[in-house]
Amino acid sequence: MEFPDDLKYSKEHEWVLVEENVATIGISAFAEHQLGDVVFVELPATGDEVAKDEAMGVVESVKAVSDVYSPVSGEVVEVNDDLPENTELVNDDPYGDGWMVKIEMTDPTDLDDLMDCEEYQKFCAETSG
Amino acid sequence: MEVVDEGSDGRVARVSLLRTPLFEAHRAAGARLVEFAGWEMPVQYEGIMAEHAMVRERAGLFDVSHMGQVEVRGPRALERLQWVTANDVSLLADGRAQYSLLLAPDGGIVDDIIIYRQQADRFLVCVNASNREADVAHMREHCAGADLVDRSDEFALLALQGPRATEVLGELTDTELSEVSSFAFVDATVAGVSCLAARTGYTGEDGWELYCSAASGPALWAAILDAGRDQGVGPAGLGARDTLRLEAALPLYGHELSLEVQPFEARLGWVVKLDKGDSIASAALRQARERGPERKLVGIEVPKGGIARQDHALLDGDRRIGTVTSGTRSPSLGKAIGLGYVEPQLSRVGSEIAVEIRGRKVPARVVALPFYRRPD
């Protein structure tokens, strides 16, 4: 399982790519693997305000329903419109074409609570152990 | 695997799960194991979508050894089974099986079962894992006079399901499987293992359920997978079993069926044979048939906007008219499907209703069942 080292990770298994003040968010390989084949994705709309640690979307596999939490507070500035029709991208390319939303952050210190690649791998090992 | 069970007093207990004779094979195959009805069972190997397609297009092998088997024997076996079940057991000949229901006196469903007649005075009743203890207690109470033996732990139960099932199994036995019709069974030696081989299943496909001794389960499992490998046949988990049965509109106890549900509500009126004579629920069921059901099980489709799941509310405008009992995205049809109970006047195919998904009203439609029927 791959965990790119240029990303930060949340305990709810979202990844965050930070470019200046914008956070791109998706779910990790661990999360998509746990879920299995993703068959439904519901995302916020561009312009929506989201709050740190609150549910902003939903991913569903055949069997399970799982909330997607926003690891940061801010405004949704872009949404991956390909996902609802091509939900398999979440499984096939979780860190690439399977990205979910871009959020313009209101408080960059939100990032301080996130894990780096190494910490997150340890966290996953404990979670699945 | 342990399951953390939080009691009403807030104390946490760790409960060990039961394992089937095939547990090690599942682990070696890299299955994802989950708790189901107190058992540690494979929910998937490669993935639910792939396993679902494998069963529809080729065949898949399921471990369903968690299911229970109760033998009912003796001169009064037939009479007592007639009393406690919905269908007419006297219609069975040796080597024939029947789908039926264990009923409570008020007509509620204790379990859905398959009865195999081995001899005129010997029947094997296959029951759901989640109901095994309740079923045995219910049968002991209402089948006095027949010999009841819970033989669940003696058996491994393997289900090979899909269009290539008969061909793959045929490579492993001298028995002429094509002569065994649907809901018939034979004693057969498969890959050197003595089995009761029944042409039954829970996927909407042609297929077989093989009862063998617990000890010989792993050898039979491995032999079938070896024989099927060239044909693209592999193991399938409970996840695919659920999507397959739902597409075929086969009810699942705890979802569509319960003690609070009567057969006529659950589209199982065909199972109820009131002309067979008095039985445990015959008075209640006669009344229920005259009164007509208060709710009916229907199939629904959700064209877009979400997936209906168990316990979601079904609505007519803003009025609550029922509840979803099972729902998923159908891998074969590529759309969201579900089963649920609605008021009878909205049960007609074509009724436009809605399902409440996470607080949103999403349009849904009542559709004909089953969702999927295998090609002839």
PDB file of C-alpha atoms in Angstrom, chain A:
ATOM      1  CA  MET A   1       0.000   0.000   0.000  1.00  0.00           C
ATOM      2  CA  GLU A   2       1.324   3.387  -1.014  1.00  0.00           C
ATOM      3  CA  PHE A   3       1.449   6.496   1.190  1.00  0.00           C
ATOM      4  CA  PRO A   4       3.083   9.418  -0.672  1.00  0.00           C
ATOM      5  CA  ASP A   5       5.439  11.345   1.594  1.00  0.00           C
ATOM      6  CA  ASP A   6       4.487  14.784   0.282  1.00  0.00           C
ATOM      7  CA  LEU A   7       0.991  14.457   1.790  1.00  0.00           C
ATOM      8  CA  LYS A   8      -0.439  14.914   5.260  1.00  0.00           C
ATOM      9  CA  TYR A   9      -3.016  12.499   6.695  1.00  0.00           C
ATOM     10  CA  SER A  10      -5.950  12.673   9.102  1.00  0.00           C
ATOM     11  CA  LYS A  11      -7.138  10.099  11.638  1.00  0.00           C
ATOM     12  CA  GLU A  12     -10.281   9.756   9.521  1.00  0.00           C
ATOM     13  CA  HIS A  13      -8.028   8.613   6.649  1.00  0.00           C
ATOM     14  CA  GLU A  14      -8.191  11.676   4.428  1.00  0.00           C
ATOM     15  CA  TRP A  15      -5.034  12.876   2.736  1.00  0.00           C
ATOM     16  CA  VAL A  16      -4.202  16.552   2.244  1.00  0.00           C
ATOM     17  CA  LEU A  17      -1.932  18.130  -0.343  1.00  0.00           C
ATOM     18  CA  VAL A  18      -1.080  21.714   0.575  1.00  0.00           C
ATOM     19  CA  GLU A  19      -0.280  24.228  -2.160  1.00  0.00           C
ATOM     20  CA  GLU A  20      -0.040  27.749  -0.721  1.00  0.00           C
ATOM     21  CA  ASN A  21      -3.405  28.354   0.917  1.00  0.00           C
ATOM     22  CA  VAL A  22      -5.327  25.583  -0.865  1.00  0.00           C
ATOM     23  CA  ALA A  23      -5.717  22.038   0.464  1.00  0.00           C
ATOM     24  CA  THR A  24      -6.538  19.252  -1.994  1.00  0.00           C
ATOM     25  CA  ILE A  25      -8.287  16.393  -0.200  1.00  0.00           C
ATOM     26  CA  GLY A  26      -9.028  12.751  -0.931  1.00  0.00           C
ATOM     27  CA  ILE A  27      -9.146   9.462   0.960  1.00  0.00           C
ATOM     28  CA  SER A  28      -6.062   7.324   1.512  1.00  0.00           C
ATOM     29  CA  ALA A  29      -5.213   3.972  -0.033  1.00  0.00           C
ATOM     30  CA  PHE A  30      -5.858   2.449   3.383  1.00  0.00           C
ATOM     31  CA  ALA A  31      -9.369   3.927   3.437  1.00  0.00           C
ATOM     32  CA  GLU A  32     -10.313   2.905  -0.102  1.00  0.00           C
ATOM     33  CA  HIS A  33      -8.955  -0.578   0.547  1.00  0.00           C
ATOM     34  CA  GLN A  34     -10.975  -0.915   3.740  1.00  0.00           C
ATOM     35  CA  LEU A  35     -14.104   0.254   1.933  1.00  0.00           C
ATOM     36  CA  GLY A  36     -13.733  -1.942  -1.117  1.00  0.00           C
ATOM     37  CA  ASP A  37     -15.203  -1.063  -4.510  1.00  0.00           C
ATOM     38  CA  VAL A  38     -16.532   2.484  -4.265  1.00  0.00           C
ATOM     39  CA  VAL A  39     -19.903   2.808  -6.008  1.00  0.00           C
ATOM     40  CA  PHE A  40     -21.206   6.201  -4.849  1.00  0.00           C
ATOM     41  CA  VAL A  41     -19.564   9.509  -3.995  1.00  0.00           C
ATOM     42  CA  GLU A  42     -21.305  12.597  -2.664  1.00  0.00           C
ATOM     43  CA  LEU A  43     -19.266  15.789  -2.405  1.00  0.00           C
ATOM     44  CA  PRO A  44     -19.958  19.348  -1.278  1.00  0.00           C
ATOM     45  CA  ALA A  45     -20.550  22.039  -3.895  1.00  0.00           C
ATOM     46  CA  THR A  46     -18.130  24.746  -4.933  1.00  0.00           C
ATOM     47  CA  GLY A  47     -18.664  27.713  -2.621  1.00  0.00           C
ATOM     48  CA  ASP A  48     -19.740  25.602   0.379  1.00  0.00           C
ATOM     49  CA  GLU A  49     -18.170  26.426   3.715  1.00  0.00           C
ATOM     50  CA  VAL A  50     -16.755  23.380   5.483  1.00  0.00           C
ATOM     51  CA  ALA A  51     -15.548  23.051   9.062  1.00  0.00           C
ATOM     52  CA  LYS A  52     -12.599  21.046  10.321  1.00  0.00           C
ATOM     53  CA  ASP A  53     -13.502  17.515  11.461  1.00  0.00           C
ATOM     54  CA  GLU A  54     -17.066  17.778  10.169  1.00  0.00           C
ATOM     55  CA  ALA A  55     -18.589  15.510   7.546  1.00  0.00           C
ATOM     56  CA  MET A  56     -18.482  17.139   4.107  1.00  0.00           C
ATOM     57  CA  GLY A  57     -19.249  14.175   1.882  1.00  0.00           C
ATOM     58  CA  VAL A  58     -19.972  10.474   1.661  1.00  0.00           C
ATOM     59  CA  VAL A  59     -18.331   7.514  -0.034  1.00  0.00           C
ATOM     60  CA  GLU A  60     -20.220   4.256  -0.335  1.00  0.00           C
ATOM     61  CA  SER A  61     -19.013   0.829  -1.319  1.00  0.00           C
ATOM     62  CA  VAL A  62     -21.383  -2.004  -2.141  1.00  0.00           C
ATOM     63  CA  LYS A  63     -21.569  -2.824   1.555  1.00  0.00           C
ATOM     64  CA  ALA A  64     -20.555   0.213   3.551  1.00  0.00           C
ATOM     65  CA  VAL A  65     -21.391   3.895   3.910  1.00  0.00           C
ATOM     66  CA  SER A  66     -18.611   6.160   5.137  1.00  0.00           C
ATOM     67  CA  ASP A  67     -18.466   9.896   5.792  1.00  0.00           C
ATOM     68  CA  VAL A  68     -15.663  12.017   4.396  1.00  0.00           C
ATOM     69  CA  TYR A  69     -14.497  14.541   6.982  1.00  0.00           C
ATOM     70  CA  SER A  70     -12.839  17.814   6.180  1.00  0.00           C
ATOM     71  CA  PRO A  71      -9.415  17.955   7.836  1.00  0.00           C
ATOM     72  CA  VAL A  72      -9.442  21.775   7.531  1.00  0.00           C
ATOM     73  CA  SER A  73     -11.906  24.665   7.701  1.00  0.00           C
ATOM     74  CA  GLY A  74     -12.520  26.841   4.682  1.00  0.00           C
ATOM     75  CA  GLU A  75     -14.375  27.297   1.421  1.00  0.00           C
ATOM     76  CA  VAL A  76     -14.681  24.672  -1.277  1.00  0.00           C
ATOM     77  CA  VAL A  77     -13.096  26.195  -4.371  1.00  0.00           C
ATOM     78  CA  GLU A  78     -13.098  23.157  -6.663  1.00  0.00           C
ATOM     79  CA  VAL A  79     -14.799  19.749  -6.739  1.00  0.00           C
ATOM     80  CA  ASN A  80     -13.770  16.670  -8.724  1.00  0.00           C
ATOM     81  CA  ASP A  81     -16.791  16.485 -11.013  1.00  0.00           C
ATOM     82  CA  ASP A  82     -15.544  13.272 -12.645  1.00  0.00           C
ATOM     83  CA  LEU A  83     -15.967  11.266  -9.453  1.00  0.00           C
ATOM     84  CA  PRO A  84     -19.755  10.797  -9.187  1.00  0.00           C
ATOM     85  CA  GLU A  85     -19.833   9.138 -12.619  1.00  0.00           C
ATOM     86  CA  ASN A  86     -16.473   7.373 -12.255  1.00  0.00           C
ATOM     87  CA  THR A  87     -16.407   6.253  -8.648  1.00  0.00           C
ATOM     88  CA  GLU A  88     -13.801   3.577  -9.404  1.00  0.00           C
ATOM     89  CA  LEU A  89     -11.194   6.373  -9.568  1.00  0.00           C
ATOM     90  CA  VAL A  90     -11.243   6.418  -5.755  1.00  0.00           C
ATOM     91  CA  ASN A  91      -9.967   2.819  -5.741  1.00  0.00           C
ATOM     92  CA  ASP A  92      -7.781   2.976  -8.847  1.00  0.00           C
ATOM     93  CA  ASP A  93      -5.978   6.250  -8.149  1.00  0.00           C
ATOM     94  CA  PRO A  94      -6.802   7.512  -4.643  1.00  0.00           C
ATOM     95  CA  TYR A  95      -4.024  10.150  -4.597  1.00  0.00           C
ATOM     96  CA  GLY A  96      -4.414  11.229  -8.239  1.00  0.00           C
ATOM     97  CA  ASP A  97      -7.601  11.208 -10.313  1.00  0.00           C
ATOM     98  CA  GLY A  98      -9.517  10.100  -7.215  1.00  0.00           C
ATOM     99  CA  TRP A  99      -9.045  13.478  -5.448  1.00  0.00           C
ATOM    100  CA  MET A 100     -12.254  14.911  -4.056  1.00  0.00           C
ATOM    101  CA  VAL A 101     -12.210  18.639  -3.235  1.00  0.00           C
ATOM    102  CA  LYS A 102      -9.958  21.684  -2.991  1.00  0.00           C
ATOM    103  CA  ILE A 103     -10.479  23.910   0.013  1.00  0.00           C
ATOM    104  CA  GLU A 104      -9.202  27.428   0.542  1.00  0.00           C
ATOM    105  CA  MET A 105      -8.147  27.298   4.168  1.00  0.00           C
ATOM    106  CA  THR A 106      -9.214  29.906   6.707  1.00  0.00           C
ATOM    107  CA  ASP A 107      -6.775  28.705   9.364  1.00  0.00           C
ATOM    108  CA  PRO A 108      -3.561  27.023   8.208  1.00  0.00           C
ATOM    109  CA  THR A 109      -2.835  25.919  11.788  1.00  0.00           C
ATOM    110  CA  ASP A 110      -5.534  23.258  11.172  1.00  0.00           C
ATOM    111  CA  LEU A 111      -2.734  21.385   9.431  1.00  0.00           C
ATOM    112  CA  ASP A 112      -0.814  21.034  12.692  1.00  0.00           C
ATOM    113  CA  ASP A 113      -3.139  18.230  13.803  1.00  0.00           C
ATOM    114  CA  LEU A 114      -2.376  16.084  10.754  1.00  0.00           C
ATOM    115  CA  MET A 115       0.091  13.227  10.543  1.00  0.00           C
ATOM    116  CA  ASP A 116       3.008  12.895   8.184  1.00  0.00           C
ATOM    117  CA  CYS A 117       3.469   9.808   6.053  1.00  0.00           C
ATOM    118  CA  GLU A 118       5.454   7.895   8.635  1.00  0.00           C
ATOM    119  CA  GLU A 119       3.115   8.659  11.533  1.00  0.00           C
ATOM    120  CA  TYR A 120       0.115   7.761   9.413  1.00  0.00           C
ATOM    121  CA  GLN A 121       1.535   4.388   8.411  1.00  0.00           C
ATOM    122  CA  LYS A 122       2.067   3.596  12.069  1.00  0.00           C
ATOM    123  CA  PHE A 123      -1.481   4.750  12.803  1.00  0.00           C
ATOM    124  CA  CYS A 124      -2.890   2.445  10.084  1.00  0.00           C
ATOM    125  CA  ALA A 125      -0.904  -0.520  11.370  1.00  0.00           C
ATOM    126  CA  GLU A 126      -2.382   0.034  14.835  1.00  0.00           C
ATOM    127  CA  THR A 127      -5.894   0.511  13.462  1.00  0.00           C
ATOM    128  CA  SER A 128      -5.861  -2.714  11.483  1.00  0.00           C
ATOM    129  CA  GLY A 129      -3.915  -4.666  14.105  1.00  0.00           C
TER     130      GLY A 129
END
